[in-house]
Tab-separated table of C-alpha atoms in Angstrom:
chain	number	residue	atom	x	y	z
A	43	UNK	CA	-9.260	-276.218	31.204
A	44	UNK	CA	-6.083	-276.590	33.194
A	45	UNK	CA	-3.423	-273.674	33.724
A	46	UNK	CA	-0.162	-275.541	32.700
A	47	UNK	CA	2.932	-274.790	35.386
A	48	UNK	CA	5.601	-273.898	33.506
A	49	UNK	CA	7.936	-273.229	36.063
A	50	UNK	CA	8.561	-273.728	39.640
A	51	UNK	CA	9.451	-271.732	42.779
A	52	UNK	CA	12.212	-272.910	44.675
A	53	UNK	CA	11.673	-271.971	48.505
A	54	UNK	CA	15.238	-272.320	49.886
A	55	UNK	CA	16.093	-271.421	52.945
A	56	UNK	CA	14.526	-267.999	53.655
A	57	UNK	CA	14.009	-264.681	51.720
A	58	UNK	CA	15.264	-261.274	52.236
A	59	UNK	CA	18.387	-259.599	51.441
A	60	UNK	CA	20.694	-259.818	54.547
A	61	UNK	CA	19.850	-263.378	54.697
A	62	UNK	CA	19.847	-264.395	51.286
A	63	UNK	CA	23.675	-262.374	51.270
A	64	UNK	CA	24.688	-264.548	54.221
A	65	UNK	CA	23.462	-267.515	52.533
A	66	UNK	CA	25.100	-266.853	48.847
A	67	UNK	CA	28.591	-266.169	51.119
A	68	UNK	CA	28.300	-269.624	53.218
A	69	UNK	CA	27.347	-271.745	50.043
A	70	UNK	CA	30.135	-270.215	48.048
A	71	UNK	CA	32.365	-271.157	51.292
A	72	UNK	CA	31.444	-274.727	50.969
A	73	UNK	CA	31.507	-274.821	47.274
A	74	UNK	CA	34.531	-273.745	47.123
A	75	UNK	CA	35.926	-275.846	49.782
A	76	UNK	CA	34.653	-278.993	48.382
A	77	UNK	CA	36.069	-278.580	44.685
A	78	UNK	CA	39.344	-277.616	46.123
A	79	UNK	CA	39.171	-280.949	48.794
A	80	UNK	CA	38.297	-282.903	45.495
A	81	UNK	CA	40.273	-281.816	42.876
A	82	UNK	CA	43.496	-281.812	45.513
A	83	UNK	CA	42.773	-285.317	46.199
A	84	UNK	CA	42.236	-286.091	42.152
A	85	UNK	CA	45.519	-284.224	41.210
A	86	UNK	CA	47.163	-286.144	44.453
A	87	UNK	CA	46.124	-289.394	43.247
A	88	UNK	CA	47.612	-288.780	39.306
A	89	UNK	CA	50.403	-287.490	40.275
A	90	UNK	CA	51.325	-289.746	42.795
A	91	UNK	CA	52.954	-293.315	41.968
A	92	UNK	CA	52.245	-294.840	45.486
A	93	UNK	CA	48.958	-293.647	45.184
A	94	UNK	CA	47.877	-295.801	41.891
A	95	UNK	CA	46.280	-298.443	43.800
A	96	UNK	CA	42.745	-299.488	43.527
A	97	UNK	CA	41.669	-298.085	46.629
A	98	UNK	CA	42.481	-294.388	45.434
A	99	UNK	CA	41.346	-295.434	41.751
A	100	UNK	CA	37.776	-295.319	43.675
A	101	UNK	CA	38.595	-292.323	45.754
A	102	UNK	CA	39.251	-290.921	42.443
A	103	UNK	CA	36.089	-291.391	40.938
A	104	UNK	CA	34.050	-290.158	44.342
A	105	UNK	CA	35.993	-287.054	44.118
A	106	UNK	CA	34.684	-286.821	40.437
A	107	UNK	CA	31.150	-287.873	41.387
A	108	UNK	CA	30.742	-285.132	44.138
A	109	UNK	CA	32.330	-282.459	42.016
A	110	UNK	CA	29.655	-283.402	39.378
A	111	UNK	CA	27.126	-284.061	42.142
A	112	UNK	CA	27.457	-280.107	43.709
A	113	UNK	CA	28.101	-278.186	40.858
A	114	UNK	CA	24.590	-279.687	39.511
A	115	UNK	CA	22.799	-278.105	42.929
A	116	UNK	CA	24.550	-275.138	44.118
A	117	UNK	CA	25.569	-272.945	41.130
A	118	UNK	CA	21.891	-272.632	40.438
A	119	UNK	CA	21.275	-271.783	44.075
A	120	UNK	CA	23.674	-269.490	44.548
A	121	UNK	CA	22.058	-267.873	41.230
A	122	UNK	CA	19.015	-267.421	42.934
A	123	UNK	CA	20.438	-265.463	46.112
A	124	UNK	CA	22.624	-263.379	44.207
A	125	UNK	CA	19.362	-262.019	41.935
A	126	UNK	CA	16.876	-263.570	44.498
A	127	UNK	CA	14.967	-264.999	41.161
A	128	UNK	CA	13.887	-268.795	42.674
A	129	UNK	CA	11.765	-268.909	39.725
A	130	UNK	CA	13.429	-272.479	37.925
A	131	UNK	CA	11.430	-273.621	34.794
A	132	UNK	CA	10.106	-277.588	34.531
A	133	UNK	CA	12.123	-278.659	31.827
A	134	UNK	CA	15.355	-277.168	33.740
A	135	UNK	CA	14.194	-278.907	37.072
A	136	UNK	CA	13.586	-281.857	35.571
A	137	UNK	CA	17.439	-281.836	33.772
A	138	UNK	CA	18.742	-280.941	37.271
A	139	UNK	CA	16.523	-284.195	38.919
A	140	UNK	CA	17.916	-286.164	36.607
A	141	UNK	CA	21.397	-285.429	36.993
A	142	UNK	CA	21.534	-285.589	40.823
A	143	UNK	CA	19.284	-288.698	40.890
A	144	UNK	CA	21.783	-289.968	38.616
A	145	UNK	CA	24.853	-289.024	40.949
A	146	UNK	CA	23.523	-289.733	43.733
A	147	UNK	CA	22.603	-293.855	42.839
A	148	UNK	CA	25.712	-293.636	41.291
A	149	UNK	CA	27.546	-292.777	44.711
A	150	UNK	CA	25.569	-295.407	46.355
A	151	UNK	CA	26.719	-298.105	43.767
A	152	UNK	CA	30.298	-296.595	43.964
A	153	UNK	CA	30.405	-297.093	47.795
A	154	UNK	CA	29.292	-300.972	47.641
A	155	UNK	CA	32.341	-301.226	45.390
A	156	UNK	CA	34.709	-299.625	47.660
A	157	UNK	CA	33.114	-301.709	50.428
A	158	UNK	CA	33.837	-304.653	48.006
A	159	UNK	CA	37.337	-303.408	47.940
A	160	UNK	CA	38.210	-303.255	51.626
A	161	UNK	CA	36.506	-306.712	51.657
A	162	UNK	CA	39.214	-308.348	49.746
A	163	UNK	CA	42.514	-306.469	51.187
A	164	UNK	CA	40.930	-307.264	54.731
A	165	UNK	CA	39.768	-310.773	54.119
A	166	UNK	CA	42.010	-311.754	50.753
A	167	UNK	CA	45.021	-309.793	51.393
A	168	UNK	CA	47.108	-313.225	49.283
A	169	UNK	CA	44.815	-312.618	46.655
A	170	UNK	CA	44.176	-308.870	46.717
A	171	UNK	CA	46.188	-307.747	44.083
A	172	UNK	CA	45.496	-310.274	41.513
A	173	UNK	CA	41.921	-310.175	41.970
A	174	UNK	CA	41.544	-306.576	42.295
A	175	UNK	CA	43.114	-305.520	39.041
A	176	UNK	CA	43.221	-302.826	37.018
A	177	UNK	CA	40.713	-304.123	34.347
A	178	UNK	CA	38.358	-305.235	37.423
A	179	UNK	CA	38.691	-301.678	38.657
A	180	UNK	CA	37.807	-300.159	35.769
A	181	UNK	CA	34.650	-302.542	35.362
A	182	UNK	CA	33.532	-301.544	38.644
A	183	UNK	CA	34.034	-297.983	38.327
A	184	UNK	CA	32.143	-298.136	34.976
A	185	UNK	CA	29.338	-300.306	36.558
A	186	UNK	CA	28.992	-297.781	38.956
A	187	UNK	CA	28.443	-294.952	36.564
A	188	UNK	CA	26.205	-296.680	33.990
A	189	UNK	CA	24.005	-298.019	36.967
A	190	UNK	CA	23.249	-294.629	38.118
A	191	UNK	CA	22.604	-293.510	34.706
A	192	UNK	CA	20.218	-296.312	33.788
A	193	UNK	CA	17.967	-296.415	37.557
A	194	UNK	CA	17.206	-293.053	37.539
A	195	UNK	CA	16.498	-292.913	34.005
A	196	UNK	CA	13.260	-295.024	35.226
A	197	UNK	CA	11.922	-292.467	37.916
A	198	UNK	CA	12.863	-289.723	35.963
A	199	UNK	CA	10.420	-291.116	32.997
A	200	UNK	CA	7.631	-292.025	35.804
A	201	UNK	CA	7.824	-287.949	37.070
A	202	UNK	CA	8.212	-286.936	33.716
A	203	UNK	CA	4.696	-288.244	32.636
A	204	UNK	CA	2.726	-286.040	35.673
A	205	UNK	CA	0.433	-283.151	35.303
A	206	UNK	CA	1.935	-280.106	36.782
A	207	UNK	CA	-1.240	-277.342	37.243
A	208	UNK	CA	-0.196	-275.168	39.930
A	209	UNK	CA	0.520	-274.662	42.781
A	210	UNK	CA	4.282	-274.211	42.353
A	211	UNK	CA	5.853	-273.533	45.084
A	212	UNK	CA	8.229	-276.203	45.654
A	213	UNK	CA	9.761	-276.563	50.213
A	214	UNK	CA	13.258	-277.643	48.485
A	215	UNK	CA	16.183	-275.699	47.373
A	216	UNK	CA	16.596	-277.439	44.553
A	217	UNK	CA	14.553	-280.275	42.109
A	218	UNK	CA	14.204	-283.845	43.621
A	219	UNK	CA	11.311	-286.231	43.223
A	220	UNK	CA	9.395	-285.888	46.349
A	221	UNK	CA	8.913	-282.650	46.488
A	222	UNK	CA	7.772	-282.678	42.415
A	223	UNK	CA	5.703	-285.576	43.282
A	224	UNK	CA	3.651	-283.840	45.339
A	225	UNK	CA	2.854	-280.607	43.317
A	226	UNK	CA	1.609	-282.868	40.585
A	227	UNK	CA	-2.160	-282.435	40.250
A	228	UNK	CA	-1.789	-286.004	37.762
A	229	UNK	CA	-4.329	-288.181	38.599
A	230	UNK	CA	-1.188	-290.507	37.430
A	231	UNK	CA	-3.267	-292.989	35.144
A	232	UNK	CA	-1.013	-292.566	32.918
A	233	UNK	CA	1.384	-294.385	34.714
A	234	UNK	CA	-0.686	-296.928	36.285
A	235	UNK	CA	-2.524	-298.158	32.721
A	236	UNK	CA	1.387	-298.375	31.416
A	237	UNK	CA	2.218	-300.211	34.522
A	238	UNK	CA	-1.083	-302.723	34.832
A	239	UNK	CA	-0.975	-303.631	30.734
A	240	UNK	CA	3.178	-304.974	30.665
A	241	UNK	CA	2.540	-306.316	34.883
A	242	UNK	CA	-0.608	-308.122	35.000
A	243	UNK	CA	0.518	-309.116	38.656
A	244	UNK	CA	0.106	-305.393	39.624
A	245	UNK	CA	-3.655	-305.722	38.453
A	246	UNK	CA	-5.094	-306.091	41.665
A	247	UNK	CA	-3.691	-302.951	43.151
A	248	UNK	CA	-4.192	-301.116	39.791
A	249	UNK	CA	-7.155	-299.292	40.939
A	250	UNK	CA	-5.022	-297.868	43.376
A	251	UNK	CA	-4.163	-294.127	42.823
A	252	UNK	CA	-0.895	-294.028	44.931
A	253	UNK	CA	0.151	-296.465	42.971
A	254	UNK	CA	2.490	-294.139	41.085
A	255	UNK	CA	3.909	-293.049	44.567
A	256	UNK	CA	4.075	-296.479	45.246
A	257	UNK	CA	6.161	-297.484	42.252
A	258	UNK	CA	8.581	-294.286	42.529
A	259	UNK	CA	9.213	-295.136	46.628
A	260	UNK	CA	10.187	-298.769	45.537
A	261	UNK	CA	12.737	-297.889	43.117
A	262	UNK	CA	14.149	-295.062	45.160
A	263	UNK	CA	14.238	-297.993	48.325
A	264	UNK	CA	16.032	-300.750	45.184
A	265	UNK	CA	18.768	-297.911	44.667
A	266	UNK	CA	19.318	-297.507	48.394
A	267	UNK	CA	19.062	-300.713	49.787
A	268	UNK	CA	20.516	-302.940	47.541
A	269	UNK	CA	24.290	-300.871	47.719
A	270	UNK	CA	23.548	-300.956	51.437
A	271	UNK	CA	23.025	-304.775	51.545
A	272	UNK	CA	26.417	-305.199	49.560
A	273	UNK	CA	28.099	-302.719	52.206
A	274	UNK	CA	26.801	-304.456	55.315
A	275	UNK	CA	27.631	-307.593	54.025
A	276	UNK	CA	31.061	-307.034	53.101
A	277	UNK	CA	31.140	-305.282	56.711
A	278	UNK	CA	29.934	-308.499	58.405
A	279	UNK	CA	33.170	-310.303	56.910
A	280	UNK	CA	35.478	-307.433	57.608
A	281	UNK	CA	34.906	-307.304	61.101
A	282	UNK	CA	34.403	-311.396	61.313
A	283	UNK	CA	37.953	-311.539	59.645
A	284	UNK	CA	39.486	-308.724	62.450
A	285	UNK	CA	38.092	-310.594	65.377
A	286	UNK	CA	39.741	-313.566	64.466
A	287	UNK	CA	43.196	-312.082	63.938
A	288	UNK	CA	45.438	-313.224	67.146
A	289	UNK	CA	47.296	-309.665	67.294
A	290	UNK	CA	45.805	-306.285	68.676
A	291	UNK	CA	48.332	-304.615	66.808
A	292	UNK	CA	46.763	-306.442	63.309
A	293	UNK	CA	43.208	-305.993	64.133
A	294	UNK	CA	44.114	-301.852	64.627
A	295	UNK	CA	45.673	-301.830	60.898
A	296	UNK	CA	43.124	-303.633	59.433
A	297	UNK	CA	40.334	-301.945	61.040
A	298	UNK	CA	42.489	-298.589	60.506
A	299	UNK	CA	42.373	-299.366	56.269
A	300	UNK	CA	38.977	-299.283	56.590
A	301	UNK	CA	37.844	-296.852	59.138
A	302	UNK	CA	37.581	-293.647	56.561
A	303	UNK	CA	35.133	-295.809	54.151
A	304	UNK	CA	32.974	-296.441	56.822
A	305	UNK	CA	32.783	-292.913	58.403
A	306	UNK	CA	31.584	-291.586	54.716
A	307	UNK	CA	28.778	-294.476	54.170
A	308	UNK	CA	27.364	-294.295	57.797
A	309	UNK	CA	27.212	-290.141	56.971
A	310	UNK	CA	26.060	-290.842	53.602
A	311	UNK	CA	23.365	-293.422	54.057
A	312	UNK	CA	21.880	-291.568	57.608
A	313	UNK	CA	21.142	-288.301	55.930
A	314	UNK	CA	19.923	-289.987	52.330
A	315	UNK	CA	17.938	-292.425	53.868
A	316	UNK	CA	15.913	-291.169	56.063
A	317	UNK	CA	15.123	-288.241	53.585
A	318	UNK	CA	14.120	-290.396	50.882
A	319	UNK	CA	12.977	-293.609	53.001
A	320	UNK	CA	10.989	-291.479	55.299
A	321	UNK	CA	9.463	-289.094	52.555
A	322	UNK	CA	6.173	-290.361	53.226
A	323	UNK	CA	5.983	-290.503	56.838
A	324	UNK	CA	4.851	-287.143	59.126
A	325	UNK	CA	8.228	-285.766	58.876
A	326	UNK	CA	7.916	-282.095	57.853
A	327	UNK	CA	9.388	-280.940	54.551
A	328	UNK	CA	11.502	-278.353	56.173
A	329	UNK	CA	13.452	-280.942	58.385
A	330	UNK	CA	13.668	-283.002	54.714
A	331	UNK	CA	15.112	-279.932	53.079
A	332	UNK	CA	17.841	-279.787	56.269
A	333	UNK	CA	18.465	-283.623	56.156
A	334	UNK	CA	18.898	-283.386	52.098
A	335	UNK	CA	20.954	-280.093	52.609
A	336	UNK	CA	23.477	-282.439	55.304
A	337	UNK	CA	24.291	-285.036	52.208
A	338	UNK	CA	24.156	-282.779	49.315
A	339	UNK	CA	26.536	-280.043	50.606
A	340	UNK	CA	28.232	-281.134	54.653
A	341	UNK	CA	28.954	-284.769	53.206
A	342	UNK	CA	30.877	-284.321	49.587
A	343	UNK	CA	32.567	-281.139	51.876
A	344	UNK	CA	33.822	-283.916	55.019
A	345	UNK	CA	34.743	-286.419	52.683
A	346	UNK	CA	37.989	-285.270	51.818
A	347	UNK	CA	38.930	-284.769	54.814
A	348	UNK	CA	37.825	-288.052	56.205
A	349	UNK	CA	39.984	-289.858	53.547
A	350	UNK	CA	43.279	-287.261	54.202
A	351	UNK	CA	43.000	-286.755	57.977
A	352	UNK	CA	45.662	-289.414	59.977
A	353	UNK	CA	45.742	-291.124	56.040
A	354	UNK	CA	49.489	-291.761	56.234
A	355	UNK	CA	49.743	-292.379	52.244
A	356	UNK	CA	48.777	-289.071	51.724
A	357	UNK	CA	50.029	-287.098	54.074
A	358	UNK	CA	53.435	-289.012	52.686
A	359	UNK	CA	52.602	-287.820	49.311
A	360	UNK	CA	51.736	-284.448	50.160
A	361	UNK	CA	54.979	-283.853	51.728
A	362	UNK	CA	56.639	-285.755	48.508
């Protein structure tokens, strides 16, 4: 006897004409702005000789990432406040989770590897260039990708097997797990009999019925922290390794090579984690939706500027 939701309602930001007009012409701003930062900085980096190192090899591939990673969220919004429909059906929301779960762990794992980098032309600089080779930094970049692919495939299946029965009304402007999560009317023992029969050491908490909110916080917290435990500790070397260097004139250049890298990942993992790692605490859903709005759309729009501002490489190759 249950009424099936076969679509959602995405809130946003507001309704009403004026402001859904000012809102269509700021997100088109920004959209626009950050495919033109990242395809400049793409084109820059092929085109380029000086540039084919392996530090821009992973520039490349953010730039890729965030193109991917907006055009998945905003075309659809700016859809919906050009024809104010916010209606979004499940099947599309779910394709649209997917893609910017996917994206986003994917950035995560591609910003351990470009901490991974820095750790080796800071600390190795003798060995740099035989160790980070091209077939490496392919490797990486690939492991990057296919790691994002394969750990949100996991709590896009969990979601995927929750009762959706109304009501639909979703505080987000566009599809991420939280906010799904909680519009479920699942009683999710679905998930926890699937769970409890391949763990038995889960069978003691199997009774539990936040259990599935349990399992989808740990392996949002596994695809955050982990990348953020490879960052920090590459960090911890970096800045061991600059102390130690007997020149203030070496310790600027080596802290200067890595000074852009660590703007983007403090941005990136202060807006992303304390959305996702703070999703169950009293924070309200609107400041959520303004913390998730700050890394979706302000922090793929800063980046290229963060990696082309005072970047002497490519404000050479510009002028070339």
């Amino acid at each position: 006897n249950k009424t099936v939701v076969t679509e959602f309602i995405l809130l946003g930001f507001g309704n009403g004409l004026e402001l859904d007009s000012f809102l269509f012409l700021i997100f088109l701003s920004i959209y626009i702005a950050i495919i033109t930062g990242n395809i400049f900085i793409i084109v820059l980096r092929v085109v380029n000789q000086h540039l084919h190192t392996p530090m821009y090899f992973f520039l490349g591939n953010l730039a890729c990432l965030e193109i991917c990673y907006y055009s998945n969220i905003l075309p659809r919004t700016l859809l919906s406040y050009l024809d104010g429909e916010k209606n979004i059906s499940v099947n599309e929301c779910f394709t649209q989770y997917y893609f910017f779960g996917c994206l986003a762990a994917a950035e995560c794992y591609l910003l351990a590897v470009m901490s991974y980098d820095r750790y080796l032309a800071v600390c190795k600089p003798l060995r740099y260039p035989s160790r980070m080779n091209g077939k490496l930094c392919l490797q990486l970049g690939a492991v990057s990708w296919i790691s994002g692919i394969l750990s949100n495939s996991i709590l896009t299946f969990l979601i995927s097997n929750l009762d959706f029965c109304g009501p639909n009304e979703m505080e987000h402007f566009f599809c991420d797990s939280f906010p799904m999560i909680k519009l479920s009317c699942s009683d999710t023992h679905v998930i926890e009999h699937f769970f409890c029969d391949i763990t038995p050491i889960l069978d003691l908490v199997c009774s539990d019925t936040y259990i599935f909110k349990l399992l989808v916080f740990i392996a949002t917290l596994i695809i955050i922290l982990i990348p953020f435990i490879l960052i920090a500790a590459s960090y911890i070397q970096i800045i061991h390794t600059i102390l130690q260097m007997p020149s203030a004139e070496g310790r600027r250049k080596a802290f200067f090579t890595c000074n852009a890298h660590l703007v983007v990942v403090t941005l990136f993992y202060c807006t992303t984690g304390l959305v996702h790692l703070k999703a169950k605490s009293s924070l309200l859903a609107k400041s959520r939706k303004l913390m998730a709005l700050s890394y979706t759309v302000v922090t793929p729009m800063l980046n290229p500027i963060i990696y082309t501002l005072r970047n002497k490489e490519v404000n050479h190759a510009l002028k070339k």
